[in-house]
PDB file of C-alpha atoms in Angstrom:
ATOM      1  CA  MET H 870     182.935  25.661 171.839  1.00 41.00           C
ATOM      2  CA  ASN H 871     185.861  27.415 170.137  1.00 44.00           C
ATOM      3  CA  LYS H 872     185.669  29.358 166.884  1.00 41.00           C
ATOM      4  CA  ASN H 873     187.151  26.580 164.749  1.00 43.00           C
ATOM      5  CA  ALA H 874     184.658  24.052 166.112  1.00 38.00           C
ATOM      6  CA  THR H 875     181.785  26.404 165.321  1.00 36.00           C
ATOM      7  CA  VAL H 876     182.943  26.743 161.731  1.00 35.00           C
ATOM      8  CA  LEU H 877     183.235  22.964 161.460  1.00 33.00           C
ATOM      9  CA  VAL H 878     179.683  22.392 162.753  1.00 34.00           C
ATOM     10  CA  ILE H 879     178.241  24.991 160.358  1.00 33.00           C
ATOM     11  CA  GLY H 880     180.136  23.440 157.474  1.00 36.00           C
ATOM     12  CA  LEU H 881     178.818  19.978 158.297  1.00 32.00           C
ATOM     13  CA  PHE H 882     175.242  21.304 158.494  1.00 32.00           C
ATOM     14  CA  ILE H 883     175.493  22.898 155.042  1.00 31.00           C
ATOM     15  CA  SER H 884     176.999  19.753 153.583  1.00 33.00           C
ATOM     16  CA  SER H 885     174.301  17.473 154.973  1.00 33.00           C
ATOM     17  CA  HIS H 886     171.271  19.745 154.441  1.00 34.00           C
ATOM     18  CA  GLY H 887     172.006  22.130 151.577  1.00 36.00           C
ATOM     19  CA  PHE H 888     173.397  19.725 148.991  1.00 34.00           C
ATOM     20  CA  THR H 889     170.618  18.218 146.847  1.00 49.00           C
ATOM     21  CA  GLN H 890     172.355  17.279 143.606  1.00 54.00           C
ATOM     22  CA  GLY H 891     171.938  13.598 142.821  1.00 65.00           C
ATOM     23  CA  VAL H 892     168.605  13.118 144.598  1.00 83.00           C
ATOM     24  CA  MET H 893     166.371  11.050 142.327  1.00 88.00           C
ATOM     25  CA  PRO H 894     162.777  12.149 141.635  1.00 94.00           C
ATOM     26  CA  SER H 895     159.898   9.775 142.305  1.00 95.00           C
ATOM     27  CA  THR H 896     158.387   7.857 139.422  1.00 96.00           C
ATOM     28  CA  GLY H 897     154.953   8.905 138.187  1.00 96.00           C
ATOM     29  CA  ASN H 898     153.212  11.421 135.961  1.00 98.00           C
ATOM     30  CA  TYR H 899     153.482  15.174 136.490  1.00 98.00           C
ATOM     31  CA  ILE H 900     151.751  18.179 134.911  1.00 98.00           C
ATOM     32  CA  SER H 901     152.915  21.790 134.860  1.00 98.00           C
ATOM     33  CA  GLU H 902     150.787  24.545 136.341  1.00 97.00           C
ATOM     34  CA  GLY H 903     148.623  25.733 133.476  1.00 97.00           C
ATOM     35  CA  GLY H 904     148.878  22.357 131.757  1.00 98.00           C
ATOM     36  CA  TRP H 905     151.458  23.355 129.150  1.00 98.00           C
ATOM     37  CA  GLY H 906     153.786  20.437 129.931  1.00 98.00           C
ATOM     38  CA  ASN H 907     153.663  16.756 130.850  1.00 98.00           C
ATOM     39  CA  LEU H 908     156.481  14.852 132.531  1.00 99.00           C
ATOM     40  CA  SER H 909     156.499  11.074 132.883  1.00 98.00           C
ATOM     41  CA  ILE H 910     159.125   9.324 135.013  1.00 98.00           C
ATOM     42  CA  ARG H 911     159.196   5.550 135.161  1.00 96.00           C
ATOM     43  CA  GLN H 912     161.468   2.778 136.347  1.00 93.00           C
ATOM     44  CA  LYS H 913     163.673   1.340 133.627  1.00 85.00           C
ATOM     45  CA  ASN H 914     165.533  -1.207 135.714  1.00 76.00           C
ATOM     46  CA  PRO H 915     166.594  -1.530 139.356  1.00 73.00           C
ATOM     47  CA  GLU H 916     169.437   0.922 138.775  1.00 71.00           C
ATOM     48  CA  GLY H 917     167.853   3.696 136.736  1.00 82.00           C
ATOM     49  CA  ILE H 918     164.787   5.648 135.694  1.00 95.00           C
ATOM     50  CA  VAL H 919     163.755   7.171 132.376  1.00 97.00           C
ATOM     51  CA  PHE H 920     161.720  10.273 131.564  1.00 98.00           C
ATOM     52  CA  GLU H 921     159.617  11.784 128.794  1.00 98.00           C
ATOM     53  CA  ILE H 922     158.648  15.439 128.489  1.00 99.00           C
ATOM     54  CA  HIS H 923     156.051  16.883 126.143  1.00 98.00           C
ATOM     55  CA  ALA H 924     155.676  20.650 126.459  1.00 98.00           C
ATOM     56  CA  PHE H 925     153.701  23.112 124.372  1.00 97.00           C
ATOM     57  CA  GLY H 926     154.251  26.786 123.668  1.00 97.00           C
ATOM     58  CA  ALA H 927     152.734  29.457 121.469  1.00 96.00           C
ATOM     59  CA  ASN H 928     151.535  28.805 117.913  1.00 96.00           C
ATOM     60  CA  ALA H 929     151.672  24.997 118.313  1.00 95.00           C
ATOM     61  CA  HIS H 930     155.433  24.977 118.939  1.00 98.00           C
ATOM     62  CA  SER H 931     156.504  22.173 121.243  1.00 98.00           C
ATOM     63  CA  CYS H 932     159.334  20.380 123.033  1.00 98.00           C
ATOM     64  CA  GLN H 933     159.825  16.639 123.092  1.00 98.00           C
ATOM     65  CA  LEU H 934     162.568  14.982 125.128  1.00 98.00           C
ATOM     66  CA  GLU H 935     163.289  11.571 126.555  1.00 98.00           C
ATOM     67  CA  GLY H 936     166.215   9.886 128.194  1.00 97.00           C
ATOM     68  CA  GLU H 937     167.646   8.346 131.330  1.00 96.00           C
ATOM     69  CA  ILE H 938     168.058  10.115 134.665  1.00 96.00           C
ATOM     70  CA  ARG H 939     171.214   9.276 136.598  1.00 93.00           C
ATOM     71  CA  ASN H 940     171.914  10.864 139.966  1.00 92.00           C
ATOM     72  CA  GLY H 941     169.189  13.415 139.321  1.00 95.00           C
ATOM     73  CA  ARG H 942     170.511  14.487 135.914  1.00 97.00           C
ATOM     74  CA  ALA H 943     169.818  13.571 132.281  1.00 97.00           C
ATOM     75  CA  THR H 944     172.437  13.940 129.562  1.00 97.00           C
ATOM     76  CA  LEU H 945     171.103  14.262 126.011  1.00 98.00           C
ATOM     77  CA  GLU H 946     172.980  14.675 122.754  1.00 96.00           C
ATOM     78  CA  SER H 947     173.164  18.041 121.030  1.00 96.00           C
ATOM     79  CA  SER H 948     174.466  19.127 117.638  1.00 95.00           C
ATOM     80  CA  GLU H 949     177.877  19.629 119.260  1.00 91.00           C
ATOM     81  CA  LYS H 950     179.213  16.343 120.587  1.00 87.00           C
ATOM     82  CA  GLU H 951     181.279  17.962 123.332  1.00 92.00           C
ATOM     83  CA  LYS H 952     178.355  20.103 124.573  1.00 96.00           C
ATOM     84  CA  PRO H 953     175.441  17.883 125.616  1.00 98.00           C
ATOM     85  CA  CYS H 954     172.075  19.036 126.886  1.00 98.00           C
ATOM     86  CA  LEU H 955     172.178  18.621 130.666  1.00 98.00           C
ATOM     87  CA  ILE H 956     168.908  18.640 132.616  1.00 98.00           C
ATOM     88  CA  ASP H 957     168.537  18.424 136.385  1.00 98.00           C
ATOM     89  CA  PHE H 958     165.420  16.897 137.944  1.00 98.00           C
ATOM     90  CA  GLN H 959     165.019  18.376 141.417  1.00 98.00           C
ATOM     91  CA  PRO H 960     162.355  16.850 143.687  1.00 97.00           C
ATOM     92  CA  SER H 961     160.237  19.312 145.661  1.00 95.00           C
ATOM     93  CA  SER H 962     157.312  19.023 148.038  1.00 95.00           C
ATOM     94  CA  ARG H 963     154.925  19.750 145.128  1.00 96.00           C
ATOM     95  CA  GLY H 964     156.529  17.734 142.363  1.00 98.00           C
ATOM     96  CA  VAL H 965     159.693  17.981 140.269  1.00 98.00           C
ATOM     97  CA  ASN H 966     161.620  21.059 139.130  1.00 98.00           C
ATOM     98  CA  VAL H 967     163.076  20.539 135.665  1.00 99.00           C
ATOM     99  CA  VAL H 968     166.130  22.752 135.204  1.00 98.00           C
ATOM    100  CA  PRO H 969     168.264  22.776 132.028  1.00 98.00           C
ATOM    101  CA  GLN H 970     171.892  23.384 132.972  1.00 98.00           C
ATOM    102  CA  THR H 971     172.953  24.007 129.364  1.00 98.00           C
ATOM    103  CA  PRO H 972     169.994  26.012 128.025  1.00 97.00           C
ATOM    104  CA  GLN H 973     171.390  26.674 124.548  1.00 97.00           C
ATOM    105  CA  GLU H 974     172.038  23.000 123.833  1.00 98.00           C
ATOM    106  CA  CYS H 975     168.691  21.957 125.321  1.00 98.00           C
ATOM    107  CA  ARG H 976     166.807  24.406 123.098  1.00 97.00           C
ATOM    108  CA  GLU H 977     167.504  22.077 120.188  1.00 97.00           C
ATOM    109  CA  TYR H 978     164.697  19.884 121.528  1.00 98.00           C
ATOM    110  CA  CYS H 979     162.129  22.698 121.290  1.00 98.00           C
ATOM    111  CA  GLY H 980     160.396  24.842 118.741  1.00 97.00           C
ATOM    112  CA  MET H 981     161.170  28.551 118.810  1.00 95.00           C
ATOM    113  CA  ARG H 982     158.175  29.493 120.992  1.00 95.00           C
ATOM    114  CA  ALA H 983     158.274  26.570 123.404  1.00 97.00           C
ATOM    115  CA  SER H 984     160.266  25.659 126.500  1.00 98.00           C
ATOM    116  CA  PHE H 985     160.145  22.820 128.998  1.00 98.00           C
ATOM    117  CA  ASP H 986     161.839  24.132 132.141  1.00 98.00           C
ATOM    118  CA  GLY H 987     159.764  24.693 135.255  1.00 98.00           C
ATOM    119  CA  LEU H 988     157.905  22.989 138.068  1.00 98.00           C
ATOM    120  CA  TYR H 989     155.896  19.904 137.173  1.00 99.00           C
ATOM    121  CA  LEU H 990     153.248  19.150 139.781  1.00 98.00           C
ATOM    122  CA  LYS H 991     152.014  15.818 141.037  1.00 97.00           C
ATOM    123  CA  PRO H 992     148.404  16.022 139.817  1.00 97.00           C
ATOM    124  CA  VAL H 993     145.451  15.753 142.156  1.00 97.00           C
ATOM    125  CA  ARG H 994     143.735  12.388 142.014  1.00 96.00           C
ATOM    126  CA  GLY H 995     141.457  12.295 138.989  1.00 97.00           C
ATOM    127  CA  CYS H 996     143.398  14.984 137.112  1.00 98.00           C
ATOM    128  CA  GLU H 997     145.772  12.889 135.003  1.00 97.00           C
ATOM    129  CA  ASP H 998     145.045  12.845 131.267  1.00 96.00           C
ATOM    130  CA  LYS H 999     143.240   9.501 131.146  1.00 97.00           C
ATOM    131  CA  ASP H1000     141.174  10.315 134.245  1.00 98.00           C
ATOM    132  CA  ARG H1001     140.076  13.695 132.886  1.00 98.00           C
ATOM    133  CA  GLN H1002     139.076  12.118 129.601  1.00 98.00           C
ATOM    134  CA  ALA H1003     136.978   9.538 131.442  1.00 98.00           C
ATOM    135  CA  THR H1004     135.248  12.287 133.430  1.00 99.00           C
ATOM    136  CA  GLU H1005     134.580  14.353 130.311  1.00 98.00           C
ATOM    137  CA  ASP H1006     133.126  11.283 128.571  1.00 99.00           C
ATOM    138  CA  LYS H1007     130.895  10.638 131.585  1.00 99.00           C
ATOM    139  CA  PHE H1008     129.725  14.249 131.535  1.00 99.00           C
ATOM    140  CA  LYS H1009     128.863  14.063 127.835  1.00 99.00           C
ATOM    141  CA  HIS H1010     126.811  10.902 128.374  1.00 99.00           C
ATOM    142  CA  LEU H1011     124.901  12.493 131.257  1.00 99.00           C
ATOM    143  CA  TYR H1012     124.366  15.742 129.353  1.00 99.00           C
ATOM    144  CA  ASP H1013     123.145  13.978 126.212  1.00 99.00           C
ATOM    145  CA  SER H1014     120.765  11.985 128.433  1.00 99.00           C
ATOM    146  CA  GLN H1015     119.459  15.309 129.833  1.00 99.00           C
ATOM    147  CA  LYS H1016     120.560  14.340 133.338  1.00 99.00           C
ATOM    148  CA  TYR H1017     121.685  17.895 133.870  1.00 99.00           C
ATOM    149  CA  GLN H1018     122.098  17.851 137.646  1.00 99.00           C
ATOM    150  CA  ASP H1019     124.378  14.804 137.545  1.00 99.00           C
ATOM    151  CA  ALA H1020     126.199  16.300 134.565  1.00 99.00           C
ATOM    152  CA  ARG H1021     126.759  19.543 136.475  1.00 99.00           C
ATOM    153  CA  LEU H1022     128.153  17.752 139.508  1.00 99.00           C
ATOM    154  CA  THR H1023     130.498  15.738 137.294  1.00 99.00           C
ATOM    155  CA  ILE H1024     131.980  18.611 135.291  1.00 99.00           C
ATOM    156  CA  GLU H1025     132.034  21.007 138.258  1.00 98.00           C
ATOM    157  CA  ALA H1026     134.085  18.531 140.291  1.00 98.00           C
ATOM    158  CA  LEU H1027     136.590  18.301 137.441  1.00 98.00           C
ATOM    159  CA  LEU H1028     136.870  22.087 137.235  1.00 98.00           C
ATOM    160  CA  ASN H1029     137.275  22.532 140.987  1.00 98.00           C
ATOM    161  CA  SER H1030     139.812  19.730 141.421  1.00 98.00           C
ATOM    162  CA  CYS H1031     141.963  20.137 138.330  1.00 98.00           C
ATOM    163  CA  SER H1032     141.957  23.839 137.427  1.00 97.00           C
ATOM    164  CA  THR H1033     145.589  24.317 138.525  1.00 98.00           C
ATOM    165  CA  THR H1034     146.934  21.836 135.965  1.00 98.00           C
ATOM    166  CA  LEU H1035     144.418  22.349 133.140  1.00 98.00           C
ATOM    167  CA  HIS H1036     145.635  23.867 129.896  1.00 98.00           C
ATOM    168  CA  ARG H1037     143.779  27.095 129.228  1.00 97.00           C
ATOM    169  CA  TYR H1038     141.990  25.726 126.160  1.00 97.00           C
ATOM    170  CA  GLU H1039     140.787  22.629 127.981  1.00 98.00           C
ATOM    171  CA  LEU H1040     139.773  24.892 130.852  1.00 98.00           C
ATOM    172  CA  GLY H1041     137.752  27.005 128.417  1.00 98.00           C
ATOM    173  CA  ALA H1042     135.941  23.969 127.044  1.00 98.00           C
ATOM    174  CA  ILE H1043     135.102  22.768 130.559  1.00 99.00           C
ATOM    175  CA  ARG H1044     133.798  26.186 131.584  1.00 99.00           C
ATOM    176  CA  ASN H1045     131.544  26.261 128.538  1.00 99.00           C
ATOM    177  CA  ASP H1046     130.264  22.758 129.308  1.00 99.00           C
ATOM    178  CA  LEU H1047     129.453  23.776 132.868  1.00 99.00           C
ATOM    179  CA  ALA H1048     127.827  27.046 131.786  1.00 99.00           C
ATOM    180  CA  ILE H1049     125.430  25.473 129.280  1.00 99.00           C
ATOM    181  CA  THR H1050     124.521  22.846 131.876  1.00 99.00           C
ATOM    182  CA  GLN H1051     123.770  25.602 134.384  1.00 99.00           C
ATOM    183  CA  TYR H1052     121.609  27.225 131.716  1.00 99.00           C
ATOM    184  CA  HIS H1053     119.516  24.073 131.365  1.00 99.00           C
ATOM    185  CA  LEU H1054     119.156  23.952 135.157  1.00 99.00           C
ATOM    186  CA  GLY H1055     117.901  27.536 135.242  1.00 98.00           C
ATOM    187  CA  ASN H1056     120.984  28.850 137.050  1.00 98.00           C
ATOM    188  CA  PHE H1057     121.551  31.781 134.713  1.00 98.00           C
ATOM    189  CA  SER H1058     123.611  33.898 137.119  1.00 98.00           C
ATOM    190  CA  GLY H1059     125.824  30.866 137.797  1.00 98.00           C
ATOM    191  CA  CYS H1060     126.262  30.455 134.052  1.00 99.00           C
ATOM    192  CA  LEU H1061     127.484  34.042 133.736  1.00 99.00           C
ATOM    193  CA  ASN H1062     129.816  33.669 136.723  1.00 99.00           C
ATOM    194  CA  THR H1063     131.334  30.556 135.168  1.00 99.00           C
ATOM    195  CA  LEU H1064     132.046  32.446 131.937  1.00 99.00           C
ATOM    196  CA  GLU H1065     133.234  35.673 133.574  1.00 98.00           C
ATOM    197  CA  PRO H1066     136.882  35.067 132.488  1.00 98.00           C
ATOM    198  CA  TYR H1067     135.724  35.347 128.851  1.00 98.00           C
ATOM    199  CA  ALA H1068     133.171  38.161 129.192  1.00 98.00           C
ATOM    200  CA  GLU H1069     135.536  40.945 128.111  1.00 98.00           C
ATOM    201  CA  ASP H1070     136.709  39.103 124.992  1.00 98.00           C
ATOM    202  CA  ALA H1071     133.163  37.977 124.197  1.00 97.00           C
ATOM    203  CA  ALA H1072     132.047  41.617 124.101  1.00 97.00           C
ATOM    204  CA  MET H1073     134.502  42.275 121.251  1.00 97.00           C
ATOM    205  CA  THR H1074     134.377  41.041 117.697  1.00 95.00           C
ATOM    206  CA  THR H1075     136.342  37.856 117.128  1.00 94.00           C
ATOM    207  CA  ASN H1076     138.960  39.738 115.092  1.00 95.00           C
ATOM    208  CA  GLU H1077     139.440  42.291 117.873  1.00 97.00           C
ATOM    209  CA  ALA H1078     139.753  39.637 120.570  1.00 97.00           C
ATOM    210  CA  LEU H1079     142.244  37.556 118.593  1.00 97.00           C
ATOM    211  CA  LYS H1080     144.390  40.297 117.050  1.00 96.00           C
ATOM    212  CA  ASP H1081     147.415  39.568 119.270  1.00 96.00           C
ATOM    213  CA  TYR H1082     147.191  35.770 119.032  1.00 96.00           C
ATOM    214  CA  PRO H1083     149.469  33.776 116.720  1.00 96.00           C
ATOM    215  CA  PRO H1084     147.535  31.723 114.122  1.00 97.00           C
ATOM    216  CA  ALA H1085     147.367  28.342 115.873  1.00 97.00           C
ATOM    217  CA  ASP H1086     146.354  29.896 119.193  1.00 97.00           C
ATOM    218  CA  ALA H1087     143.779  32.096 117.480  1.00 97.00           C
ATOM    219  CA  GLU H1088     142.191  29.026 115.931  1.00 97.00           C
ATOM    220  CA  ALA H1089     142.111  27.168 119.256  1.00 96.00           C
ATOM    221  CA  TYR H1090     140.741  30.092 121.252  1.00 98.00           C
ATOM    222  CA  SER H1091     138.170  31.178 118.667  1.00 97.00           C
ATOM    223  CA  GLY H1092     136.077  28.046 119.257  1.00 97.00           C
ATOM    224  CA  ILE H1093     136.067  28.640 123.010  1.00 98.00           C
ATOM    225  CA  LEU H1094     135.233  32.298 122.521  1.00 98.00           C
ATOM    226  CA  ASP H1095     132.385  31.582 120.080  1.00 98.00           C
ATOM    227  CA  SER H1096     130.822  29.123 122.537  1.00 98.00           C
ATOM    228  CA  ALA H1097     131.273  31.519 125.455  1.00 98.00           C
ATOM    229  CA  ARG H1098     129.703  34.384 123.505  1.00 98.00           C
ATOM    230  CA  THR H1099     126.668  32.227 122.624  1.00 98.00           C
ATOM    231  CA  ASN H1100     126.260  30.930 126.176  1.00 99.00           C
ATOM    232  CA  ILE H1101     126.591  34.401 127.702  1.00 99.00           C
ATOM    233  CA  LYS H1102     123.857  35.696 125.388  1.00 98.00           C
ATOM    234  CA  LEU H1103     121.554  32.794 126.297  1.00 98.00           C
ATOM    235  CA  CYS H1104     121.970  33.313 130.033  1.00 98.00           C
ATOM    236  CA  ARG H1105     121.720  37.106 129.913  1.00 97.00           C
ATOM    237  CA  ARG H1106     118.535  36.880 127.872  1.00 96.00           C
ATOM    238  CA  LYS H1107     116.918  34.657 130.497  1.00 94.00           C
ATOM    239  CA  LEU H1108     117.939  36.965 133.337  1.00 91.00           C
ATOM    240  CA  ARG H1109     116.311  39.934 131.598  1.00 86.00           C
ATOM    241  CA  LYS H1110     112.908  38.227 131.408  1.00 73.00           C
TER     242      LYS H1110
END
């Protein structure tokens, strides 16, 4: 093969394998790692698909966007007519990468402390919003009925399966639910292990633990921290006996 032919073959390979613009993402619901954002993609008609994004940042700031995806890209209006917000939706093996191509214009859809760009994962079965709510309702019914072993299995499965896409405040509530259930089952060391991520903050006063949190986040985390502090005390007291 001569040099020119080699260049031609390499060029064809790059063209056919490296060019991904225009690939359409699959329809469905996606959740960001850490649960700060939700992406919904659904079929609008045989020719196109539409999306919705709800993303949350610090101090209750958020982003909300919706529109149509054409050839892997959405075009949304901005305050400057000639400079739209352009967003690429890039399919990956784990989900969809959402990439704003005009970040300044796209920021108009967000509060100051929020953003929406990043990888949105296809959630594990049972980890979409409605499925998690159903599992949490089932847990509450079992717990209130004092069926603690069944309650533990239910909430533990949710924690193990969905932790990657849980928002940190929902994760905190689930850990507290599991810990108090372990307490009722006499698994006091398991209770403390479950709440280990909050042990350092729980050892501080609430004001000390929350001093660097903006107001809305401080309010959300304080409830989790108060419950964790109470549950840690209960389980430690039993272990000392």
